[in-house]
Tab-separated table of C-alpha atoms and ligand atoms in Angstrom:
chain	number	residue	atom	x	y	z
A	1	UNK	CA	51.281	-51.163	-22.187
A	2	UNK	CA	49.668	-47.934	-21.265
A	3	UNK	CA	49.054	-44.554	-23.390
A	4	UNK	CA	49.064	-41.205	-21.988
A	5	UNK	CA	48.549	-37.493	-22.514
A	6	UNK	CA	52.002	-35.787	-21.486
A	7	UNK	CA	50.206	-32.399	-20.486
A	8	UNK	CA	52.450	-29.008	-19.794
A	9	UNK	CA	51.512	-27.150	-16.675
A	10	UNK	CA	51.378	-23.483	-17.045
A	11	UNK	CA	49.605	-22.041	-20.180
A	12	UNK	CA	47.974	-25.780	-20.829
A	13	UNK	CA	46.193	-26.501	-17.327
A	14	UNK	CA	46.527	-23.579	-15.315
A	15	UNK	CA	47.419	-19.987	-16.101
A	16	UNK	CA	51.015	-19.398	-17.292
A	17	UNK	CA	51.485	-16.168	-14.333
A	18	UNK	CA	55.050	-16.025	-14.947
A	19	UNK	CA	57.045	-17.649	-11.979
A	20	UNK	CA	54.165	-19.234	-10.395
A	21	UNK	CA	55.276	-19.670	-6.621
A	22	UNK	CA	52.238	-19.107	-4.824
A	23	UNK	CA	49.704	-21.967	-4.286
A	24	UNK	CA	47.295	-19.126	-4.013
A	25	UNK	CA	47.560	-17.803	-7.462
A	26	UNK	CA	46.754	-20.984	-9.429
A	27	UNK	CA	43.644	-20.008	-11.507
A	28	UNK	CA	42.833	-23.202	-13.850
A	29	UNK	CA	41.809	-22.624	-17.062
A	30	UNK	CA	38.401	-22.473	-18.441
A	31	UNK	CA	36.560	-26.562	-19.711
A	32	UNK	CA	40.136	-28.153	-18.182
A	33	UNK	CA	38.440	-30.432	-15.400
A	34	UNK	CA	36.339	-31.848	-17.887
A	35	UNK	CA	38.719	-32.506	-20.950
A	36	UNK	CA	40.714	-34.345	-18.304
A	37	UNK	CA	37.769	-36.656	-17.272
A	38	UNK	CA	36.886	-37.265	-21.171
A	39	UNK	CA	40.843	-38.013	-21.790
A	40	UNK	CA	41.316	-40.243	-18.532
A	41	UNK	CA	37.741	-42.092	-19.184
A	42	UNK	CA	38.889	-43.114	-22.644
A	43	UNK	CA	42.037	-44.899	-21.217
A	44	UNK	CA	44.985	-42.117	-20.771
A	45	UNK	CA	47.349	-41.732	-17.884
A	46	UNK	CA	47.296	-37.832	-17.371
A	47	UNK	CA	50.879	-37.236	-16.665
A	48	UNK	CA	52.177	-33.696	-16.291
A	49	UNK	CA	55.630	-32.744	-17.256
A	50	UNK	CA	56.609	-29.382	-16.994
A	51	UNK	CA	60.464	-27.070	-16.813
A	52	UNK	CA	60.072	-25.328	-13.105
A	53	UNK	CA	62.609	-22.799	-13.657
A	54	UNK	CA	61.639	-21.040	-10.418
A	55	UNK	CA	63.517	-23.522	-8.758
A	56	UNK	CA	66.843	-22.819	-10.311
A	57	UNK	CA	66.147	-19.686	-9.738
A	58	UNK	CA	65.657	-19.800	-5.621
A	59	UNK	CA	62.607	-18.435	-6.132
A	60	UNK	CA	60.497	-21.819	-4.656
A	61	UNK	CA	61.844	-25.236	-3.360
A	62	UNK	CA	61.430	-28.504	-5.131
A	63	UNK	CA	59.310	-28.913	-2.064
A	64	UNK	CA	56.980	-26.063	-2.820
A	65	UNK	CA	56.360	-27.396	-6.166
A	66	UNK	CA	54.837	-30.525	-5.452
A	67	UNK	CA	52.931	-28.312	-2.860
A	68	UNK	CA	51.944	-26.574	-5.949
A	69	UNK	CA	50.870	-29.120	-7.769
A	70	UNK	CA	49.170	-30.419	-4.755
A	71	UNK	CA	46.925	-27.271	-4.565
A	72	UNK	CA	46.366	-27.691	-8.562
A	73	UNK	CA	45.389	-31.215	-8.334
A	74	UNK	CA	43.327	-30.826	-5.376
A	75	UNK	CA	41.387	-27.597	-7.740
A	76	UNK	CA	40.986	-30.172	-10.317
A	77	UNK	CA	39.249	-32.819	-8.386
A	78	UNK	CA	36.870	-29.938	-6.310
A	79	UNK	CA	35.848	-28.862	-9.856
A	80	UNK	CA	34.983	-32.483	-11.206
A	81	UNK	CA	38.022	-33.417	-12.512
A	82	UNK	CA	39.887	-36.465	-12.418
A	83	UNK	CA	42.944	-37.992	-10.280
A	84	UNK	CA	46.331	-36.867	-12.149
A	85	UNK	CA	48.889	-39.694	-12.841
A	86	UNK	CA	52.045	-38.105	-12.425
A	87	UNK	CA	54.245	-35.155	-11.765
A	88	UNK	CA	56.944	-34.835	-13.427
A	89	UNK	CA	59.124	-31.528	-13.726
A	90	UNK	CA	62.550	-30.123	-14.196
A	91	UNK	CA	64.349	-28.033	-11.659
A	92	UNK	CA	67.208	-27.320	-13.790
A	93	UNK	CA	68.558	-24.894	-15.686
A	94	UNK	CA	71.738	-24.103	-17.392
A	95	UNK	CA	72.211	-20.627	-15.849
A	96	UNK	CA	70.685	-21.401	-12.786
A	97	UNK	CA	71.015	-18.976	-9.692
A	98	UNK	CA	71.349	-22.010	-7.543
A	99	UNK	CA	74.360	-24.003	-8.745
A	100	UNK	CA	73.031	-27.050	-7.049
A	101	UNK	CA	70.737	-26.551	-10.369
A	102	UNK	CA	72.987	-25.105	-12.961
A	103	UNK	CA	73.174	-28.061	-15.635
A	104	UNK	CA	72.374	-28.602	-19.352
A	105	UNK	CA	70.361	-31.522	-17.919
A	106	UNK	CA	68.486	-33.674	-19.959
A	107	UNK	CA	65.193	-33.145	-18.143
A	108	UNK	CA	64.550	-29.490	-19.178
A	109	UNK	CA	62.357	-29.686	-22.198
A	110	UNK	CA	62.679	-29.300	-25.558
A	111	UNK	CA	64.601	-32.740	-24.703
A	112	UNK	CA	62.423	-35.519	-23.798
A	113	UNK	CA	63.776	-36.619	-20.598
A	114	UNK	CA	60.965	-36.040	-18.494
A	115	UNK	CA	58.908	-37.783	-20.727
A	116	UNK	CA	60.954	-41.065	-20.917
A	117	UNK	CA	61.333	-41.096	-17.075
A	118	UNK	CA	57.738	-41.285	-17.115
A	119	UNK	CA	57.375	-44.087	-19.674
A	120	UNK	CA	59.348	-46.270	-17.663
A	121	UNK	CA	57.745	-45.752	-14.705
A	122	UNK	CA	54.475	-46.133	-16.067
A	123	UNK	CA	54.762	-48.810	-18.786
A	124	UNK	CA	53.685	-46.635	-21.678
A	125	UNK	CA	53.915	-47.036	-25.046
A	126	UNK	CA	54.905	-43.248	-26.400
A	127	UNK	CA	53.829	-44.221	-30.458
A	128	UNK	CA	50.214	-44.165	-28.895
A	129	UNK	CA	50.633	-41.268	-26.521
A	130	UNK	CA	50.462	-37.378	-26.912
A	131	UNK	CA	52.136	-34.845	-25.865
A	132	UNK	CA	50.112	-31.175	-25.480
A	133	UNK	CA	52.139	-27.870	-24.607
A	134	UNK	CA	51.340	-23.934	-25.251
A	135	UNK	CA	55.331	-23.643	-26.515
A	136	UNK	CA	56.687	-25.240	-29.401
A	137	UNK	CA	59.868	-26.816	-26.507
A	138	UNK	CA	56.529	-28.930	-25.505
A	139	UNK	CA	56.142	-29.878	-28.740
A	140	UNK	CA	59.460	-30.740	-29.583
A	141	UNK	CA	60.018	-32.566	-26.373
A	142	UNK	CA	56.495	-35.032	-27.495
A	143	UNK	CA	58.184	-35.612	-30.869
A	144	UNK	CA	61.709	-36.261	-29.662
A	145	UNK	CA	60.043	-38.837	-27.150
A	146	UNK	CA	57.963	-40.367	-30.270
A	147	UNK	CA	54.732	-38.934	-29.242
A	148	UNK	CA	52.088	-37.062	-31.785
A	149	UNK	CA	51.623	-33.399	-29.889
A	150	UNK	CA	49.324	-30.760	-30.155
A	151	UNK	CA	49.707	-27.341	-29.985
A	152	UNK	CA	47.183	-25.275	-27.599
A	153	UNK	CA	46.834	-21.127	-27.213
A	154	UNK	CA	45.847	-20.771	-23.852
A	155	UNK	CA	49.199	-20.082	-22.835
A	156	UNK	CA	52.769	-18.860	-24.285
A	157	UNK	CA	52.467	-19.850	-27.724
A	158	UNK	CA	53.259	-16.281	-28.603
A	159	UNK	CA	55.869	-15.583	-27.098
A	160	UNK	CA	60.013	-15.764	-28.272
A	161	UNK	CA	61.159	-19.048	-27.454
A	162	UNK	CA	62.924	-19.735	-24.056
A	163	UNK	CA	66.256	-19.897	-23.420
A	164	UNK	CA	67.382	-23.596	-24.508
A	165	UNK	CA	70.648	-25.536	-24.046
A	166	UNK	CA	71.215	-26.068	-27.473
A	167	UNK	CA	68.927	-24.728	-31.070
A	168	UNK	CA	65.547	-25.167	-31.406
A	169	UNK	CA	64.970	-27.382	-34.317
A	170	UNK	CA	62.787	-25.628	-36.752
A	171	UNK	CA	61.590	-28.164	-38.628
A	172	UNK	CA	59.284	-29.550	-35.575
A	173	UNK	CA	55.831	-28.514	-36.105
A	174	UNK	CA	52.497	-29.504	-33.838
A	175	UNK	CA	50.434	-32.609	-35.621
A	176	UNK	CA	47.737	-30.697	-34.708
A	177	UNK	CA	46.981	-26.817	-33.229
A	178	UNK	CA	43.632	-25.398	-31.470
A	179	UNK	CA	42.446	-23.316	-29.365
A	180	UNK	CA	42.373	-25.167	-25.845
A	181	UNK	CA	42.850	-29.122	-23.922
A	182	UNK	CA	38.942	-29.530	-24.764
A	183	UNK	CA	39.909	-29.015	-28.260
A	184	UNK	CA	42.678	-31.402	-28.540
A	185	UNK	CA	40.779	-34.187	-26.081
A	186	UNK	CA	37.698	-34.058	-29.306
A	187	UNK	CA	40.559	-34.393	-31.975
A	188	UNK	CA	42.420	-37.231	-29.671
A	189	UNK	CA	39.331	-39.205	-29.103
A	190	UNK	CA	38.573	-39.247	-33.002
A	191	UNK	CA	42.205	-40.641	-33.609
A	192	UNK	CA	41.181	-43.458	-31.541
A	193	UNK	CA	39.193	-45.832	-33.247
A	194	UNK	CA	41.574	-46.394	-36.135
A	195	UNK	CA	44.821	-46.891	-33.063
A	196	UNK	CA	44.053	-48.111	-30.008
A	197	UNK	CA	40.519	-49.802	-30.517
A	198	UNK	CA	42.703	-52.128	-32.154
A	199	UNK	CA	45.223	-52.825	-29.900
A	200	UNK	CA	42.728	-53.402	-27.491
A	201	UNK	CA	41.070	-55.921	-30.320
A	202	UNK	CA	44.176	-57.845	-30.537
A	203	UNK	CA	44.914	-58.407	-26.694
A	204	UNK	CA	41.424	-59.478	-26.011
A	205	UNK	CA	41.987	-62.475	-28.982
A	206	UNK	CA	44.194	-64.113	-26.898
A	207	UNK	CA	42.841	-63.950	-23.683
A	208	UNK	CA	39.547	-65.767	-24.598
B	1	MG	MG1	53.599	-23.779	-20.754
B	2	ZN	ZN1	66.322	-30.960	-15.739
């Protein structure tokens, strides 16, 4: 099986500009091409989940978001970063302007649907995986899914929570909270020794 980092989009990788919709105002955020490299050299998928409310809102087409996240991967990779794994977002929303979009899906974090989607699709085994967000919906969507999650302050993490389907539940907190991804990557990588070194250990036994 496969571990990943789940990583939100706006606030975590990019700036959070509040209804991004214009390729042209992506500004990525300061050390993020290189915690990506350390993270994907060590083993992890990058996979990026993140609740695109502009689209329930009319404001951009599902079209224009992988567009989007064309333009961000493509800013990545010119500043030394590494291929992304996956897209994964929500268009939904349960007062959407569009009612193509208006449902209490199970997609739109705080629930974890994007994130099991993705662990189907790419084999991964969430126990060993992490989950890092700027709102504590990331952070409940990475426990829900059985992921450890980390909680980073480039983006929202101030701000009131955002409109949700159903209560937040409280008693979710972070595993771990800094400043930034290059943060988290130095506190992932030290995990790693006592998890996945020896998972690794136990799969090469039997192949030799
Ligand atoms: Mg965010
Ligand atoms: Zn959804």
């Amino acid at each position: 099986m496969n571990v990943a980092i789940f990583l939100d989009r706006d606030g975590v990788l990019i700036e959070d500009v509040h209804l991004l919709a214009d390729p042209g105002d992506i500004r990525v955020l300061e050390g993020i091409p290189q915690a990506l490299r350390t993270l994907k050299e060590a083993g992890f998928k990058l996979i990026v989940v993140s609740n695109q409310t502009v689209v329930a809102r009319g404001l951009v087409t599902e079209q224009e978001v992988y567009a989007i996240n064309a333009e961000m991967e493509h800013l990545l990779e010119q500043a030394g970063g590494p291929h992304l794994d996956g897209f994964y977002f929500c268009p939904h929303h349960p007062n959407a302007t569009l009612p193509a979009y208006r449902i209490a899906c199970e997609c739109r974090k705080p629930r974890p649907g994007l994130l099991l989607r993705a662990a189907r699709e790419h084999n991964l085994n969430l126990g060993a995986s992490f989950t890092v967000g700027d709102r504590i919906t990331d952070i409940i969507a990475g426990a829900r899914a059985g992921c450890r999650t980390v909680l980073v302050q480039t983006g929202k993490q101030q701000a009131p929570p955002i409109e949700t389907v159903e209560p937040l539940d409280r008693s979710v907190q972070p595993d771990y909270t800094c400043a930034n991804l290059s943060e988290a990557a130095k506190w992932i990588l030290a995990l790693r020794p006592f998890d996945t070194a020896q998972g690794r250990r136990g799969s090469g036994q039997g192949a030799r």
